[in-house]
Amino acid sequence: MKIILLGPPGAGKGTQAKSISIRKNISENTPLGIEAKKYIDNGQLVPDQVTIDMVKDRLQHDDCENGYLLDGFPRTVSQAEALQEFLQKRKESLDTALCIEVPRDFILERMTGRRVCPSCGASYHIKFNPPIEGKCELCGSDVVQRKDDTEETVKERLDVYERQTQPLIDFYKERELLSTVDGTKAINEVFESICTILGEPV
Ligand code: ADP
Ligand code: ZN
């Protein structure tokens, strides 16, 4: 399947992407590329053309043949247009653009309590998904707090999201590719809703 994940910073995209890809790899034994991930570390967007070229290049690797899950791309309407064009040329299409909906007031607590694994990128939360003894459960590394997960940068990233990325929701809605889940629920409930949308087995 070809899926893109949408939703504000802190919605839980990374968290769900990990579960989806793990389940998928187990059930189908296919490599699922989670790529184009988190280009942004300081609240700004990488220039469109740079990003588009990187992603196009990556999507042509063999491990993308059976599908991929994009988290963090596209982030602007012109990136979304470039992706549509790329897919059309290859006579391919997205299965869905899945938006994890979380209102702005939930996000600050999620982001300031976030811990990440520097080795494999897994996301944890000091309250909602605490890492056991500060270690990543997937690879055993010590989890860390990202420098930009502070109140000021989170606000800045939310503003960038609202200006540049939120318009993608309409973009995919118009093309009948949008699906949405309520991202305010617990992690496993969100995952169940996603499984239902994607159809079993995920
Ligand atoms: P994104 O990739 O969308 O920016 P993350 O997956 O990194 O977001 O999640 C942001 C933070 O919120 C992390 O600390 C994560 O553990 C936590 N989180 C994710 N989903 C939920 C949820 N459904 N309920 C509570 N906390 C969550
Ligand atoms: Zn890890």
mmCIF file of C-alpha atoms and ligand atoms in Angstrom:
data_model
loop_
_atom_site.group_PDB
_atom_site.id
_atom_site.type_symbol
_atom_site.label_atom_id
_atom_site.label_comp_id
_atom_site.label_asym_id
_atom_site.label_seq_id
_atom_site.Cartn_x
_atom_site.Cartn_y
_atom_site.Cartn_z
ATOM 1 C CA MET A 1 0.000 0.000 0.000
ATOM 2 C CA LYS A 2 1.018 3.561 -0.566
ATOM 3 C CA ILE A 3 0.054 5.694 2.355
ATOM 4 C CA ILE A 4 0.889 9.182 3.487
ATOM 5 C CA LEU A 5 0.409 10.321 7.048
ATOM 6 C CA LEU A 6 -0.885 13.814 7.749
ATOM 7 C CA GLY A 7 -1.533 15.683 10.959
ATOM 8 C CA PRO A 8 0.055 18.362 13.096
ATOM 9 C CA PRO A 9 3.406 17.912 14.827
ATOM 10 C CA GLY A 10 2.712 15.778 17.885
ATOM 11 C CA ALA A 11 -0.349 14.085 16.391
ATOM 12 C CA GLY A 12 1.315 10.693 16.729
ATOM 13 C CA LYS A 13 2.394 10.083 13.132
ATOM 14 C CA GLY A 14 5.782 8.671 14.062
ATOM 15 C CA THR A 15 4.278 6.530 16.800
ATOM 16 C CA GLN A 16 1.683 5.010 14.479
ATOM 17 C CA ALA A 17 4.095 4.704 11.556
ATOM 18 C CA LYS A 18 6.286 2.443 13.656
ATOM 19 C CA SER A 19 3.374 0.181 14.603
ATOM 20 C CA ILE A 20 1.987 0.040 11.086
ATOM 21 C CA SER A 21 5.329 -0.848 9.583
ATOM 22 C CA ILE A 22 6.169 -3.430 12.213
ATOM 23 C CA ARG A 23 2.802 -5.161 11.805
ATOM 24 C CA LYS A 24 3.125 -5.024 8.054
ATOM 25 C CA ASN A 25 6.596 -6.485 8.037
ATOM 26 C CA ILE A 26 5.485 -9.280 10.298
ATOM 27 C CA SER A 27 2.311 -10.138 8.409
ATOM 28 C CA GLU A 28 3.589 -9.748 4.861
ATOM 29 C CA ASN A 29 7.310 -9.970 5.145
ATOM 30 C CA THR A 30 7.726 -6.996 2.850
ATOM 31 C CA PRO A 31 10.109 -4.165 3.487
ATOM 32 C CA LEU A 32 8.029 -1.086 4.106
ATOM 33 C CA GLY A 33 9.933 2.125 3.567
ATOM 34 C CA ILE A 34 9.376 4.726 6.187
ATOM 35 C CA GLU A 35 11.238 7.510 4.563
ATOM 36 C CA ALA A 36 11.113 11.140 3.874
ATOM 37 C CA LYS A 37 10.863 11.480 7.583
ATOM 38 C CA LYS A 38 11.349 14.560 9.689
ATOM 39 C CA TYR A 39 13.461 16.753 7.472
ATOM 40 C CA ILE A 40 12.768 19.566 9.788
ATOM 41 C CA ASP A 41 14.555 20.036 13.010
ATOM 42 C CA ASN A 42 14.261 23.740 13.530
ATOM 43 C CA GLY A 43 10.683 24.499 12.619
ATOM 44 C CA GLN A 44 11.472 25.462 9.036
ATOM 45 C CA LEU A 45 10.741 23.588 5.848
ATOM 46 C CA VAL A 46 13.435 22.266 3.549
ATOM 47 C CA PRO A 47 13.069 23.918 0.129
ATOM 48 C CA ASP A 48 10.495 22.088 -1.991
ATOM 49 C CA GLN A 49 12.703 21.136 -4.881
ATOM 50 C CA VAL A 50 15.397 19.627 -2.691
ATOM 51 C CA THR A 51 12.818 17.621 -0.834
ATOM 52 C CA ILE A 52 10.967 16.500 -3.937
ATOM 53 C CA ASP A 53 14.159 15.296 -5.622
ATOM 54 C CA MET A 54 15.235 13.352 -2.561
ATOM 55 C CA VAL A 55 11.885 11.657 -2.197
ATOM 56 C CA LYS A 56 11.529 10.777 -5.887
ATOM 57 C CA ASP A 57 14.938 9.249 -5.794
ATOM 58 C CA ARG A 58 14.124 7.262 -2.689
ATOM 59 C CA LEU A 59 10.773 6.016 -3.997
ATOM 60 C CA GLN A 60 12.519 4.343 -6.919
ATOM 61 C CA HIS A 61 14.482 1.968 -4.700
ATOM 62 C CA ASP A 62 13.492 -1.706 -4.834
ATOM 63 C CA ASP A 63 12.194 -1.744 -1.274
ATOM 64 C CA CYS A 64 9.402 0.657 -2.266
ATOM 65 C CA GLU A 65 7.975 -1.691 -4.871
ATOM 66 C CA ASN A 66 5.374 -3.162 -2.532
ATOM 67 C CA GLY A 67 4.395 0.119 -0.990
ATOM 68 C CA TYR A 68 5.516 2.748 1.436
ATOM 69 C CA LEU A 69 4.400 4.920 4.268
ATOM 70 C CA LEU A 70 5.419 8.554 4.080
ATOM 71 C CA ASP A 71 5.629 10.483 7.318
ATOM 72 C CA GLY A 72 6.742 14.069 6.913
ATOM 73 C CA PHE A 73 6.291 14.319 3.152
ATOM 74 C CA PRO A 74 4.521 15.988 1.434
ATOM 75 C CA ARG A 75 4.457 19.093 3.592
ATOM 76 C CA THR A 76 3.356 21.684 1.063
ATOM 77 C CA VAL A 77 0.846 21.745 -1.764
ATOM 78 C CA SER A 78 3.606 21.903 -4.351
ATOM 79 C CA GLN A 79 5.216 18.817 -2.854
ATOM 80 C CA ALA A 80 1.840 17.047 -2.967
ATOM 81 C CA GLU A 81 1.441 18.052 -6.622
ATOM 82 C CA ALA A 82 4.897 16.744 -7.437
ATOM 83 C CA LEU A 83 4.085 13.449 -5.744
ATOM 84 C CA GLN A 84 0.824 13.093 -7.698
ATOM 85 C CA GLU A 85 2.673 13.769 -10.932
ATOM 86 C CA PHE A 86 5.385 11.257 -10.066
ATOM 87 C CA LEU A 87 2.796 8.573 -9.303
ATOM 88 C CA GLN A 88 0.731 9.288 -12.411
ATOM 89 C CA LYS A 89 3.764 8.939 -14.648
ATOM 90 C CA ARG A 90 4.350 5.533 -13.163
ATOM 91 C CA LYS A 91 0.661 4.604 -13.453
ATOM 92 C CA GLU A 92 0.472 4.340 -9.698
ATOM 93 C CA SER A 93 -1.688 5.979 -7.084
ATOM 94 C CA LEU A 94 -1.865 6.527 -3.364
ATOM 95 C CA ASP A 95 -4.163 4.277 -1.398
ATOM 96 C CA THR A 96 -4.893 6.947 1.148
ATOM 97 C CA ALA A 97 -3.764 10.111 2.870
ATOM 98 C CA LEU A 98 -4.435 9.346 6.497
ATOM 99 C CA CYS A 99 -4.832 12.357 8.742
ATOM 100 C CA ILE A 100 -4.381 11.907 12.489
ATOM 101 C CA GLU A 101 -6.531 14.700 13.886
ATOM 102 C CA VAL A 102 -5.469 16.304 17.156
ATOM 103 C CA PRO A 103 -6.539 19.781 18.281
ATOM 104 C CA ARG A 104 -3.860 22.330 19.069
ATOM 105 C CA ASP A 105 -4.430 22.267 22.856
ATOM 106 C CA PHE A 106 -3.337 18.623 23.140
ATOM 107 C CA ILE A 107 -0.113 19.139 21.339
ATOM 108 C CA LEU A 108 2.025 21.086 23.756
ATOM 109 C CA GLU A 109 1.882 18.417 26.450
ATOM 110 C CA ARG A 110 2.626 15.701 23.942
ATOM 111 C CA MET A 111 5.605 17.473 22.472
ATOM 112 C CA THR A 112 7.222 18.662 25.657
ATOM 113 C CA GLY A 113 6.940 15.149 27.146
ATOM 114 C CA ARG A 114 8.249 13.450 24.026
ATOM 115 C CA ARG A 115 11.405 11.354 24.113
ATOM 116 C CA VAL A 116 12.939 9.861 21.005
ATOM 117 C CA CYS A 117 15.359 7.071 20.247
ATOM 118 C CA PRO A 118 18.417 8.554 18.537
ATOM 119 C CA SER A 119 19.204 5.227 16.828
ATOM 120 C CA CYS A 120 15.908 4.077 15.345
ATOM 121 C CA GLY A 121 13.675 7.130 15.670
ATOM 122 C CA ALA A 122 11.000 5.532 17.881
ATOM 123 C CA SER A 123 8.889 8.043 19.868
ATOM 124 C CA TYR A 124 8.014 7.767 23.534
ATOM 125 C CA HIS A 125 6.261 9.978 26.054
ATOM 126 C CA ILE A 126 7.130 10.406 29.708
ATOM 127 C CA LYS A 127 3.460 10.068 30.672
ATOM 128 C CA PHE A 128 1.554 8.457 27.801
ATOM 129 C CA ASN A 129 4.093 5.914 26.579
ATOM 130 C CA PRO A 130 6.998 5.848 28.999
ATOM 131 C CA PRO A 131 10.216 4.123 27.958
ATOM 132 C CA ILE A 132 11.237 1.450 30.473
ATOM 133 C CA GLU A 133 14.341 2.575 32.352
ATOM 134 C CA GLY A 134 14.885 5.245 29.735
ATOM 135 C CA LYS A 135 15.657 2.687 27.011
ATOM 136 C CA CYS A 136 14.136 2.203 23.564
ATOM 137 C CA GLU A 137 12.105 -1.004 23.543
ATOM 138 C CA LEU A 138 12.962 -1.661 19.903
ATOM 139 C CA CYS A 139 16.720 -1.297 19.982
ATOM 140 C CA GLY A 140 17.821 -0.690 23.581
ATOM 141 C CA SER A 141 19.382 2.777 23.072
ATOM 142 C CA ASP A 142 18.969 5.512 25.674
ATOM 143 C CA VAL A 143 16.118 7.807 24.653
ATOM 144 C CA VAL A 144 16.685 11.568 24.482
ATOM 145 C CA GLN A 145 14.676 14.756 24.340
ATOM 146 C CA ARG A 146 14.891 16.593 21.007
ATOM 147 C CA LYS A 147 16.310 20.078 21.387
ATOM 148 C CA ASP A 148 13.421 21.538 19.452
ATOM 149 C CA ASP A 149 10.686 19.958 21.573
ATOM 150 C CA THR A 150 10.343 23.096 23.640
ATOM 151 C CA GLU A 151 7.280 25.250 24.046
ATOM 152 C CA GLU A 152 8.575 28.052 21.760
ATOM 153 C CA THR A 153 9.599 25.824 18.868
ATOM 154 C CA VAL A 154 6.470 23.722 19.129
ATOM 155 C CA LYS A 155 4.371 26.876 18.735
ATOM 156 C CA GLU A 156 6.461 27.909 15.761
ATOM 157 C CA ARG A 157 6.111 24.458 14.175
ATOM 158 C CA LEU A 158 2.365 24.526 14.704
ATOM 159 C CA ASP A 159 2.199 27.871 12.908
ATOM 160 C CA VAL A 160 4.239 26.511 10.014
ATOM 161 C CA TYR A 161 1.961 23.461 9.931
ATOM 162 C CA GLU A 162 -1.190 25.546 9.836
ATOM 163 C CA ARG A 163 0.134 27.764 7.047
ATOM 164 C CA GLN A 164 1.863 25.241 4.831
ATOM 165 C CA THR A 165 0.684 21.713 5.568
ATOM 166 C CA GLN A 166 -2.933 22.006 6.659
ATOM 167 C CA PRO A 167 -3.975 22.940 3.080
ATOM 168 C CA LEU A 168 -3.043 19.370 2.115
ATOM 169 C CA ILE A 169 -6.108 18.138 3.923
ATOM 170 C CA ASP A 170 -8.311 19.846 1.338
ATOM 171 C CA PHE A 171 -5.973 18.802 -1.442
ATOM 172 C CA TYR A 172 -6.503 15.116 -0.655
ATOM 173 C CA LYS A 173 -10.169 15.542 0.245
ATOM 174 C CA GLU A 174 -10.838 16.971 -3.217
ATOM 175 C CA ARG A 175 -9.157 13.916 -4.730
ATOM 176 C CA GLU A 176 -11.165 11.557 -2.499
ATOM 177 C CA LEU A 177 -8.017 10.203 -0.919
ATOM 178 C CA LEU A 178 -8.431 11.563 2.581
ATOM 179 C CA SER A 179 -9.197 9.405 5.585
ATOM 180 C CA THR A 180 -9.169 10.651 9.168
ATOM 181 C CA VAL A 181 -8.756 9.206 12.636
ATOM 182 C CA ASP A 182 -9.315 10.775 16.021
ATOM 183 C CA GLY A 183 -5.776 11.133 17.337
ATOM 184 C CA THR A 184 -6.815 12.208 20.834
ATOM 185 C CA LYS A 185 -7.530 8.591 21.833
ATOM 186 C CA ALA A 186 -4.981 6.274 23.403
ATOM 187 C CA ILE A 187 -2.155 5.048 21.179
ATOM 188 C CA ASN A 188 -3.564 1.527 20.798
ATOM 189 C CA GLU A 189 -7.062 2.828 20.038
ATOM 190 C CA VAL A 190 -5.702 5.113 17.347
ATOM 191 C CA PHE A 191 -3.835 2.147 15.944
ATOM 192 C CA GLU A 192 -7.017 0.064 15.866
ATOM 193 C CA SER A 193 -8.857 2.781 13.970
ATOM 194 C CA ILE A 194 -6.009 2.945 11.484
ATOM 195 C CA CYS A 195 -6.114 -0.819 10.989
ATOM 196 C CA THR A 196 -9.822 -0.607 10.264
ATOM 197 C CA ILE A 197 -9.271 2.102 7.680
ATOM 198 C CA LEU A 198 -6.420 0.324 5.973
ATOM 199 C CA GLY A 199 -8.229 -3.015 6.061
ATOM 200 C CA GLU A 200 -6.859 -6.130 7.680
ATOM 201 C CA PRO A 201 -4.249 -7.380 7.706
ATOM 202 C CA VAL A 202 -2.230 -4.232 8.173
HETATM 203 P P1 ADP B 1 4.492 13.186 15.220
HETATM 204 O O1 ADP B 1 5.347 12.157 14.521
HETATM 205 O O2 ADP B 1 3.121 13.298 14.610
HETATM 206 O O3 ADP B 1 5.143 14.527 15.381
HETATM 207 P P2 ADP B 1 4.888 11.511 17.596
HETATM 208 O O4 ADP B 1 4.477 10.173 17.098
HETATM 209 O O5 ADP B 1 6.339 11.756 17.806
HETATM 210 O O6 ADP B 1 4.220 12.683 16.716
HETATM 211 O O7 ADP B 1 4.083 11.760 18.970
HETATM 212 C C1 ADP B 1 4.294 12.951 19.726
HETATM 213 C C2 ADP B 1 4.301 12.613 21.219
HETATM 214 O O8 ADP B 1 2.996 12.226 21.636
HETATM 215 C C3 ADP B 1 5.218 11.448 21.586
HETATM 216 O O9 ADP B 1 5.769 11.730 22.845
HETATM 217 C C4 ADP B 1 4.267 10.248 21.635
HETATM 218 O O10 ADP B 1 4.743 9.245 22.532
HETATM 219 C C5 ADP B 1 2.984 10.886 22.153
HETATM 220 N N1 ADP B 1 1.777 10.262 21.588
HETATM 221 C C6 ADP B 1 1.590 9.776 20.343
HETATM 222 N N2 ADP B 1 0.334 9.310 20.184
HETATM 223 C C7 ADP B 1 -0.300 9.531 21.366
HETATM 224 C C8 ADP B 1 -1.627 9.270 21.867
HETATM 225 N N3 ADP B 1 -2.564 8.699 21.083
HETATM 226 N N4 ADP B 1 -1.918 9.642 23.142
HETATM 227 C C9 ADP B 1 -0.960 10.223 23.925
HETATM 228 N N5 ADP B 1 0.288 10.493 23.534
HETATM 229 C C10 ADP B 1 0.620 10.147 22.275
HETATM 230 ZN ZN ZN B 2 15.425 2.567 19.152
#
